[in-house]
PDB file of C-alpha atoms in Angstrom:
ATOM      1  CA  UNK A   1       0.000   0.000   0.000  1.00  0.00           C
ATOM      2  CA  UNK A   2       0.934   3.282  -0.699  1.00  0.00           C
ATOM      3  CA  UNK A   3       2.943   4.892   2.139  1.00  0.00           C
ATOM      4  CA  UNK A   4       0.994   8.072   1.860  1.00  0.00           C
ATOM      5  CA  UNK A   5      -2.279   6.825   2.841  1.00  0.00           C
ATOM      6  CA  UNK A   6      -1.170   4.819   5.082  1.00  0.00           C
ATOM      7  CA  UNK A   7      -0.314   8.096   7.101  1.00  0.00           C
ATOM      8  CA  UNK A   8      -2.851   9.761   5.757  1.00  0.00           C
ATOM      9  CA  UNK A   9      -5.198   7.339   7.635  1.00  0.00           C
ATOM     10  CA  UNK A  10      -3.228   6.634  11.204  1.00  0.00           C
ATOM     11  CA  UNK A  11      -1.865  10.299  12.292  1.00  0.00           C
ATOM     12  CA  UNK A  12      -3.295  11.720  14.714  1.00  0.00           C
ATOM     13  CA  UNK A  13      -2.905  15.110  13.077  1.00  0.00           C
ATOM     14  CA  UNK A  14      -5.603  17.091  11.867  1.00  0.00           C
ATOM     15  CA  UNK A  15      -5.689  16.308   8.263  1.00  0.00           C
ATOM     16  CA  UNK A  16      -5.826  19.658   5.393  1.00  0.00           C
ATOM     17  CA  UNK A  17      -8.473  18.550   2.886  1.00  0.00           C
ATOM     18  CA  UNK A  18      -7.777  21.299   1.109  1.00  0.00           C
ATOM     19  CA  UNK A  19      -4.153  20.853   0.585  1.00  0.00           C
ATOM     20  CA  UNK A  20      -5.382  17.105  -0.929  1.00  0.00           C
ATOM     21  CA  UNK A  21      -8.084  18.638  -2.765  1.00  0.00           C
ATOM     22  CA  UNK A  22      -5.420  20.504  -4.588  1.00  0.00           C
ATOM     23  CA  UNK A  23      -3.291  17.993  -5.086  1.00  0.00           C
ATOM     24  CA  UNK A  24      -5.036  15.645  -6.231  1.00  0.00           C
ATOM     25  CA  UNK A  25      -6.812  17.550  -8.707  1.00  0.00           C
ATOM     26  CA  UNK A  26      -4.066  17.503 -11.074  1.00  0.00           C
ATOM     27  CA  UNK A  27      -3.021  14.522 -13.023  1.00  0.00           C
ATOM     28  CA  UNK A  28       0.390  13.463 -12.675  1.00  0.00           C
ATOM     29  CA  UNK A  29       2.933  13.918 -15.781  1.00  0.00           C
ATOM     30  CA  UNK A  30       2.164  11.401 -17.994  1.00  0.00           C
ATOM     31  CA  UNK A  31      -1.309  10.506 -17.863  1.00  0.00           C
ATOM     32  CA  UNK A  32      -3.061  11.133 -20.552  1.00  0.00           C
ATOM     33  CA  UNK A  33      -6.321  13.140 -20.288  1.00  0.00           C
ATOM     34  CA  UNK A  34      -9.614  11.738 -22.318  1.00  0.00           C
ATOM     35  CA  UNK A  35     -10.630  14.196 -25.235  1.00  0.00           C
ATOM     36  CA  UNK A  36     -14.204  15.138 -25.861  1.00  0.00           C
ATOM     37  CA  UNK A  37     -15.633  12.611 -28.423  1.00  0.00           C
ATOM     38  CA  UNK A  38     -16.882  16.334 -30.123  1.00  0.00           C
ATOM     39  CA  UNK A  39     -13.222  17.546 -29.571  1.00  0.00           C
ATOM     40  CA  UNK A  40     -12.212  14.388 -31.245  1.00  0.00           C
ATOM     41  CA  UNK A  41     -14.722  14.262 -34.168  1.00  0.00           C
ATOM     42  CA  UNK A  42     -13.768  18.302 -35.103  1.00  0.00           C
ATOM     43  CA  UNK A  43     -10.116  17.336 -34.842  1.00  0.00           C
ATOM     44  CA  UNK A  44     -11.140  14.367 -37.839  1.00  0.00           C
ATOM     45  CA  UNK A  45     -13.372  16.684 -39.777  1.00  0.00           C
ATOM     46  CA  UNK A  46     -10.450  19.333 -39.907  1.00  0.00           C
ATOM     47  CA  UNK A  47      -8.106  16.739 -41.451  1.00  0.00           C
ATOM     48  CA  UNK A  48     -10.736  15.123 -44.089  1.00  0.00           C
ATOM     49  CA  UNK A  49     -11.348  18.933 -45.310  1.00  0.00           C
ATOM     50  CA  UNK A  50      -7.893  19.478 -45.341  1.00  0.00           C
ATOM     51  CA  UNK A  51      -7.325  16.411 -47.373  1.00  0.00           C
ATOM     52  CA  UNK A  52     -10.287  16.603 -49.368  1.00  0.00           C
ATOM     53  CA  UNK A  53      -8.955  20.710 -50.351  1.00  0.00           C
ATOM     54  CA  UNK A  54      -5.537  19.108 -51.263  1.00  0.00           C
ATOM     55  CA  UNK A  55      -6.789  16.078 -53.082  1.00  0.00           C
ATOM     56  CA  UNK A  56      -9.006  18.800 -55.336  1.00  0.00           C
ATOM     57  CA  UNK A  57      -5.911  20.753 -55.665  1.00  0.00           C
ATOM     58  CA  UNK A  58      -4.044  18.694 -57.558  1.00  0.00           C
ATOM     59  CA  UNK A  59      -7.155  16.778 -59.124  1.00  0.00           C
ATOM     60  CA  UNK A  60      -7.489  20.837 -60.682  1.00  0.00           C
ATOM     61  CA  UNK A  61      -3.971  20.731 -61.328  1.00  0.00           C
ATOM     62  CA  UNK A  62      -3.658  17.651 -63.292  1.00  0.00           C
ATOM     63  CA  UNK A  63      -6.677  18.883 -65.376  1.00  0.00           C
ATOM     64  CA  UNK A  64      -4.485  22.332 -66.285  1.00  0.00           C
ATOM     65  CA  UNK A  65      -1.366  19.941 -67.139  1.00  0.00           C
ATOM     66  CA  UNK A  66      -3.462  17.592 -69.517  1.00  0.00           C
ATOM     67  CA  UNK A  67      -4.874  20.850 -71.116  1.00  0.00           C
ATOM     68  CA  UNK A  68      -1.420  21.986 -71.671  1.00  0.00           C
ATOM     69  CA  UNK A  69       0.136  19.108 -72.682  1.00  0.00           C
ATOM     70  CA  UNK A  70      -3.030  19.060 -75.612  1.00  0.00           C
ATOM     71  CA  UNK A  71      -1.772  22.484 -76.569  1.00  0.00           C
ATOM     72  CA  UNK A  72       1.869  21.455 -76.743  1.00  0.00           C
ATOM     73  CA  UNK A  73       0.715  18.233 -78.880  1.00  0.00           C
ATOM     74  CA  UNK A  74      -0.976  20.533 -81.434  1.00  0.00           C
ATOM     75  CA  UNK A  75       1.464  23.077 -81.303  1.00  0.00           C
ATOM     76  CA  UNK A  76       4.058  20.056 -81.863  1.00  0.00           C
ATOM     77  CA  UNK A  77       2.436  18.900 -85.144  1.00  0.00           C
ATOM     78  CA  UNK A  78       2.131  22.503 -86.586  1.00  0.00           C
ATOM     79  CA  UNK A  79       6.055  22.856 -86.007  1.00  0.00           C
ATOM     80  CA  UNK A  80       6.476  19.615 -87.376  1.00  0.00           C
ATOM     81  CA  UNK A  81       4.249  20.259 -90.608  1.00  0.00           C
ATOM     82  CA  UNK A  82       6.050  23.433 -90.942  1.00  0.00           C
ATOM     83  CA  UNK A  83       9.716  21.992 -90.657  1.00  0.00           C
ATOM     84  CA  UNK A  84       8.794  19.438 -93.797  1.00  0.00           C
ATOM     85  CA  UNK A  85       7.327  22.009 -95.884  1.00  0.00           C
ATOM     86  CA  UNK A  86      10.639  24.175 -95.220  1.00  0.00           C
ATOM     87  CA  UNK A  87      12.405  21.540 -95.582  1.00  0.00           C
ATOM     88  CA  UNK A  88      10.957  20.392 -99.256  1.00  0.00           C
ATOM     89  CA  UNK A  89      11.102  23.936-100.418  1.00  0.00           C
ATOM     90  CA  UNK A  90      14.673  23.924-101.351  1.00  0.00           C
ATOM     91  CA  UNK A  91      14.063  20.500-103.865  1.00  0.00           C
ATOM     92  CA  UNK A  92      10.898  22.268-105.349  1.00  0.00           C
ATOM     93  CA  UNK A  93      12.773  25.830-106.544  1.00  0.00           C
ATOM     94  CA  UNK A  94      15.617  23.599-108.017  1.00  0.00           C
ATOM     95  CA  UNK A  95      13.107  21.774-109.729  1.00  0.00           C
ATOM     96  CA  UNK A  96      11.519  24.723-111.002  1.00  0.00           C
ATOM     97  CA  UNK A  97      14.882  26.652-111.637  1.00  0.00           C
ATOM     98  CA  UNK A  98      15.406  23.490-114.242  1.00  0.00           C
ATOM     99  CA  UNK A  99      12.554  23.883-115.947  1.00  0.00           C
ATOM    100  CA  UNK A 100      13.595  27.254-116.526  1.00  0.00           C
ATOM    101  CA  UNK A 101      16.628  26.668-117.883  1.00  0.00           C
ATOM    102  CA  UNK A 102      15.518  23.961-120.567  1.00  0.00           C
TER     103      UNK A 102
END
């Protein structure tokens, strides 16, 4: 048994409830205190929005990208298109520089 109580219960001294009272109103170092279930529950529902704002974020995000990578795709094929036509030009004036000359 606790050594405490055990004087606690055989003085003879006039015992201070008050100075118990105090002290045993706090809980020692260590020992966890029980949360509200409604503390508990808010505490949840703050992370699941915060998640659920994130997870939208970059849902948004990869929408943009996949837009933009469309765009570069087409933009791509226009350079592309471009590049052979410049590229074919030089054969077609020779050709037509020859039918000049005969």
């Amino acid at each position: 048994m606790n050594v405490y109580f055990i004087e606690v219960f055989l003085s003879k001294t006039m015992f201070s409830f008050i100075k118990v009272g105090v002290a045993a109103g706090k809980a020692p170092y260590g020992v966890a205190k029980k949360d509200d279930a409604n503390v508990n529950m808010n505490r949840m529902r703050d992370t699941v929005e915060s998640a659920r704002g994130v997870v939208n974020d970059t849902r948004n995000k990869l929408i943009e990208r996949d837009q933009k990578l469309g765009e570069v795709e087409i933009a791509s094929k226009q350079m592309s298109e471009r590049a052979e036509e410049f590229a074919s030009l030089p054969h077609k004036v020779m050709l037509k520089q020859k039918e000049k000359a005969e």
